[in-house]
Tab-separated table of C-alpha atoms in Angstrom:
chain	number	residue	atom	x	y	z
A	11	MET	CA	6.989	-30.458	-4.664
A	12	THR	CA	4.940	-32.220	-6.730
A	13	ASP	CA	7.133	-33.065	-9.707
A	14	ARG	CA	10.376	-33.702	-8.644
A	15	ILE	CA	12.627	-32.549	-12.452
A	16	TRP	CA	15.736	-33.561	-10.843
A	17	GLU	CA	15.006	-36.941	-9.637
A	18	ASP	CA	17.246	-38.894	-12.752
A	19	LEU	CA	19.877	-36.970	-10.776
A	20	LEU	CA	19.837	-38.568	-7.544
A	21	SER	CA	21.132	-42.085	-6.123
A	22	GLU	CA	19.221	-44.243	-4.251
A	23	GLN	CA	21.746	-43.269	-1.390
A	24	ASP	CA	20.427	-39.498	-1.909
A	25	LYS	CA	16.788	-39.922	-2.056
A	26	GLN	CA	16.800	-42.200	1.306
A	27	VAL	CA	18.603	-39.356	2.785
A	28	ILE	CA	16.274	-36.881	1.669
A	29	THR	CA	13.429	-38.724	3.292
A	30	LYS	CA	15.289	-40.186	6.239
A	31	ALA	CA	16.315	-36.526	7.204
A	32	GLY	CA	12.864	-35.065	6.480
A	33	TYR	CA	14.083	-32.680	3.635
A	34	ASP	CA	10.807	-33.709	1.799
A	35	LYS	CA	9.108	-32.286	4.557
A	36	GLU	CA	10.568	-29.630	6.189
A	37	GLY	CA	13.593	-28.332	4.274
A	38	ALA	CA	17.139	-27.890	5.984
A	39	SER	CA	16.635	-29.117	9.907
A	40	SER	CA	18.707	-26.364	11.345
A	41	TRP	CA	15.979	-23.613	10.816
A	42	GLU	CA	12.302	-23.200	8.881
A	43	SER	CA	13.912	-23.145	5.401
A	44	ARG	CA	10.515	-23.267	3.557
A	45	GLY	CA	7.087	-21.351	4.294
A	46	MET	CA	5.042	-19.663	1.768
A	47	GLY	CA	3.604	-16.493	3.475
A	48	GLU	CA	0.469	-14.348	3.556
A	49	ASN	CA	1.568	-10.996	0.933
A	50	PRO	CA	4.146	-11.986	-1.484
A	51	MET	CA	5.455	-9.855	-4.365
A	52	VAL	CA	6.558	-11.354	-7.552
A	53	LEU	CA	10.043	-10.645	-8.842
A	54	VAL	CA	10.605	-11.046	-12.499
A	55	ILE	CA	14.708	-11.277	-12.854
A	56	ASP	CA	16.576	-10.482	-15.842
A	57	MET	CA	13.980	-11.181	-18.694
A	58	GLN	CA	16.046	-9.036	-20.972
A	59	ARG	CA	16.913	-8.752	-24.861
A	60	LEU	CA	20.390	-9.888	-24.405
A	61	ILE	CA	19.819	-12.862	-22.262
A	62	VAL	CA	16.726	-14.075	-23.767
A	63	GLY	CA	17.675	-13.769	-27.404
A	64	GLU	CA	15.390	-14.756	-30.408
A	65	ASN	CA	13.074	-17.627	-30.587
A	66	VAL	CA	15.359	-20.058	-31.901
A	67	PRO	CA	17.484	-22.903	-30.010
A	68	ILE	CA	20.296	-22.347	-28.001
A	69	LEU	CA	22.827	-23.121	-30.339
A	70	ASP	CA	21.847	-20.897	-32.752
A	71	ALA	CA	20.591	-17.904	-29.932
A	72	VAL	CA	24.331	-17.430	-29.154
A	73	GLU	CA	25.487	-16.648	-32.235
A	74	GLU	CA	23.587	-13.145	-31.824
A	75	TYR	CA	24.355	-12.637	-27.951
A	76	ARG	CA	26.615	-15.343	-26.294
A	77	THR	CA	24.125	-15.136	-22.944
A	78	ALA	CA	20.889	-15.359	-24.817
A	79	MET	CA	19.456	-18.954	-24.483
A	80	GLY	CA	16.974	-18.703	-27.032
A	81	ASP	CA	14.266	-21.431	-27.089
A	82	ILE	CA	14.398	-22.583	-23.288
A	83	ALA	CA	13.804	-18.754	-22.580
A	84	TRP	CA	10.939	-18.584	-24.710
A	85	ASN	CA	9.633	-22.219	-23.471
A	86	ALA	CA	9.353	-20.492	-19.958
A	87	ILE	CA	7.863	-17.705	-21.499
A	88	GLU	CA	4.978	-19.110	-22.259
A	89	TYR	CA	4.355	-19.758	-18.062
A	90	ILE	CA	5.932	-16.512	-17.384
A	91	ASP	CA	3.572	-14.640	-19.283
A	92	PRO	CA	0.279	-16.004	-18.181
A	93	PHE	CA	1.211	-16.211	-14.562
A	94	LEU	CA	2.339	-12.459	-14.348
A	95	ASP	CA	-1.032	-11.661	-16.126
A	96	PHE	CA	-2.408	-13.889	-12.871
A	97	ALA	CA	-0.633	-12.171	-10.330
A	98	ARG	CA	-1.651	-8.765	-11.557
A	99	GLU	CA	-5.180	-9.801	-11.535
A	100	GLU	CA	-4.924	-10.974	-8.258
A	101	GLY	CA	-3.475	-7.855	-7.111
A	102	LEU	CA	0.226	-8.844	-6.338
A	103	PRO	CA	3.113	-6.440	-7.122
A	104	VAL	CA	5.466	-7.168	-9.813
A	105	THR	CA	9.029	-6.041	-9.562
A	106	TYR	CA	11.711	-6.352	-12.412
A	107	THR	CA	15.023	-6.329	-12.314
A	108	ARG	CA	17.301	-5.596	-15.265
A	109	VAL	CA	21.148	-6.361	-15.019
A	110	VAL	CA	23.026	-3.735	-16.431
A	111	PRO	CA	26.813	-5.323	-17.130
A	112	SER	CA	29.706	-3.212	-16.828
A	113	SER	CA	30.217	-3.628	-20.569
A	114	TYR	CA	27.177	-1.295	-21.185
A	115	ASP	CA	28.216	2.366	-21.152
A	116	ASP	CA	24.248	2.946	-22.176
A	117	SER	CA	21.927	1.799	-19.379
A	118	ASP	CA	19.158	2.725	-22.229
A	119	HIS	CA	20.919	0.021	-24.974
A	120	PRO	CA	17.882	-2.101	-26.352
A	121	ASP	CA	19.879	-5.121	-25.368
A	122	LEU	CA	19.222	-4.443	-22.015
A	123	ASP	CA	14.834	-4.160	-22.621
A	124	ILE	CA	12.596	-6.179	-21.074
A	125	VAL	CA	11.698	-8.541	-23.515
A	126	ASP	CA	7.796	-7.773	-25.055
A	127	PRO	CA	5.411	-10.659	-23.676
A	128	VAL	CA	6.724	-10.226	-20.023
A	129	ALA	CA	7.395	-6.356	-20.428
A	130	PRO	CA	6.242	-4.175	-17.657
A	131	GLU	CA	2.849	-2.927	-17.210
A	132	GLU	CA	1.695	0.279	-15.707
A	133	GLY	CA	2.556	0.419	-11.805
A	134	ASP	CA	5.347	-2.286	-12.298
A	135	THR	CA	8.682	-1.704	-10.579
A	136	VAL	CA	11.840	-1.746	-12.760
A	137	ILE	CA	14.965	-2.343	-10.422
A	138	ASP	CA	18.585	-1.775	-12.492
A	139	LYS	CA	21.111	-4.185	-10.601
A	140	SER	CA	25.059	-4.579	-11.221
A	141	TYR	CA	25.484	-7.979	-9.612
A	142	ALA	CA	23.518	-11.293	-9.171
A	143	SER	CA	21.518	-10.574	-6.194
A	144	ALA	CA	18.340	-8.483	-6.545
A	145	PHE	CA	19.062	-7.548	-2.716
A	146	TYR	CA	22.564	-6.154	-3.748
A	147	GLY	CA	22.980	-2.451	-3.949
A	148	THR	CA	19.604	-1.984	-4.700
A	149	ASP	CA	16.058	-0.539	-2.663
A	150	LEU	CA	14.371	-4.152	-2.919
A	151	LEU	CA	14.644	-5.084	0.871
A	152	SER	CA	13.151	-1.852	1.754
A	153	ARG	CA	10.296	-1.920	-0.822
A	154	LEU	CA	9.447	-5.268	0.387
A	155	VAL	CA	9.297	-4.055	4.062
A	156	ARG	CA	7.302	-0.789	3.156
A	157	GLY	CA	4.528	-3.096	1.425
A	158	ASP	CA	4.670	-5.215	4.575
A	159	HIS	CA	5.492	-8.402	2.623
A	160	ASP	CA	6.393	-11.702	3.615
A	161	SER	CA	7.201	-13.814	1.080
A	162	VAL	CA	8.245	-13.280	-2.709
A	163	ILE	CA	7.467	-15.362	-5.674
A	164	ILE	CA	10.268	-15.402	-8.297
A	165	VAL	CA	10.166	-16.214	-12.034
A	166	GLY	CA	13.172	-15.688	-14.486
A	167	ASN	CA	16.535	-16.614	-14.516
A	168	SER	CA	19.205	-17.736	-14.154
A	169	THR	CA	18.469	-21.048	-12.074
A	170	SER	CA	21.990	-21.289	-11.172
A	171	GLY	CA	23.250	-17.725	-10.841
A	172	CYS	CA	20.895	-14.652	-10.270
A	173	VAL	CA	17.579	-16.680	-9.028
A	174	ARG	CA	19.281	-18.345	-6.826
A	175	ALA	CA	21.493	-15.530	-5.219
A	176	THR	CA	17.956	-13.608	-5.004
A	177	ALA	CA	16.242	-16.226	-3.670
A	178	VAL	CA	19.368	-17.021	-1.036
A	179	ASP	CA	19.426	-13.174	-0.120
A	180	ALA	CA	15.569	-13.022	0.464
A	181	LYS	CA	15.627	-15.640	2.734
A	182	GLN	CA	18.255	-14.587	4.384
A	183	ASN	CA	16.333	-11.413	5.109
A	184	GLY	CA	13.369	-13.153	6.755
A	185	PHE	CA	11.245	-13.654	3.556
A	186	SER	CA	9.403	-16.909	2.321
A	187	VAL	CA	10.729	-17.695	-1.038
A	188	ILE	CA	8.155	-19.743	-3.857
A	189	LEU	CA	9.551	-20.720	-6.943
A	190	PRO	CA	7.074	-21.118	-10.145
A	191	GLN	CA	9.433	-24.304	-11.580
A	192	GLU	CA	8.043	-23.858	-15.019
A	193	CYS	CA	8.869	-20.333	-14.690
A	194	ILE	CA	12.753	-20.601	-14.432
A	195	PHE	CA	15.541	-21.660	-16.343
A	196	ASP	CA	19.096	-21.806	-17.094
A	197	ARG	CA	21.271	-22.533	-19.982
A	198	ILE	CA	22.450	-25.772	-18.659
A	199	GLU	CA	19.903	-28.020	-18.053
A	200	ALA	CA	21.891	-30.114	-15.256
A	201	SER	CA	22.529	-26.360	-13.741
A	202	HIS	CA	18.643	-25.848	-13.677
A	203	LYS	CA	18.107	-29.104	-11.970
A	204	ILE	CA	20.714	-28.916	-9.237
A	205	GLY	CA	19.400	-25.643	-8.959
A	206	LEU	CA	16.063	-26.213	-7.758
A	207	LEU	CA	17.046	-28.893	-5.843
A	208	ASP	CA	19.613	-27.054	-3.694
A	209	LEU	CA	17.001	-24.332	-3.149
A	210	TRP	CA	13.902	-26.967	-2.512
A	211	MET	CA	16.142	-28.442	0.006
A	212	LYS	CA	17.247	-25.134	1.835
A	213	TYR	CA	15.878	-22.070	1.019
A	214	ALA	CA	12.243	-22.249	-0.977
A	215	GLU	CA	9.041	-23.802	-2.160
A	216	VAL	CA	9.487	-25.449	-5.459
A	217	LEU	CA	6.344	-25.882	-6.542
A	218	GLU	CA	4.523	-26.280	-10.129
A	219	THR	CA	2.920	-23.235	-11.927
A	220	ASP	CA	-0.878	-24.341	-11.550
A	221	ASP	CA	0.031	-24.951	-7.459
A	222	VAL	CA	1.623	-21.376	-6.796
A	223	LYS	CA	-1.561	-20.015	-8.492
A	224	ALA	CA	-3.788	-22.100	-6.302
A	225	TRP	CA	-2.135	-21.003	-3.245
A	226	VAL	CA	-2.243	-16.857	-4.252
A	227	GLU	CA	-6.131	-17.805	-4.839
A	228	THR	CA	-6.262	-18.928	-1.003
A	229	LEU	CA	-4.802	-15.196	-0.016
């Protein structure tokens, strides 16, 4: 990773362990835990109104929806929006997830809509889910296999929740996982940083968004 946003969380011993054990080069030593692949699908995780909220500070956003992340989400959208445009221009398939909480009787409730700046376009797929992982109880795995995809690029939220669960399941199903760090967010800064560190050490390539774009252009 080119910019380790979690470095301020690490002790000197932690940094030495990461370097000496080779995590900074190969990831977890018991298997090839990181890789890029050659035919990715982009997964956009849960960019919905009740989670994104208004573009206001998070402490104000939670006044409308307790799950909203406000400006934290909108700061990420500034990167997600152009990245999705880029991905479509490069011919990458884009698949969205919507979480439908059990408290909602109507799956078409406006609260569950994906927010306009990153809304699906013609040809994109939207998958509804009830749990954290985009794989659990959905046909995502079948879609990836049918499309002969070997990797997923994950954007959205939250780092410590649905992004993490989806990344772990993707890796356990044999797919490489790529995380453009500016396109991922969480309501708690510590959870975001620790989540990215954990995913980078064990399951995913965590890169700056520009580096992910540069890789896609080589495919």
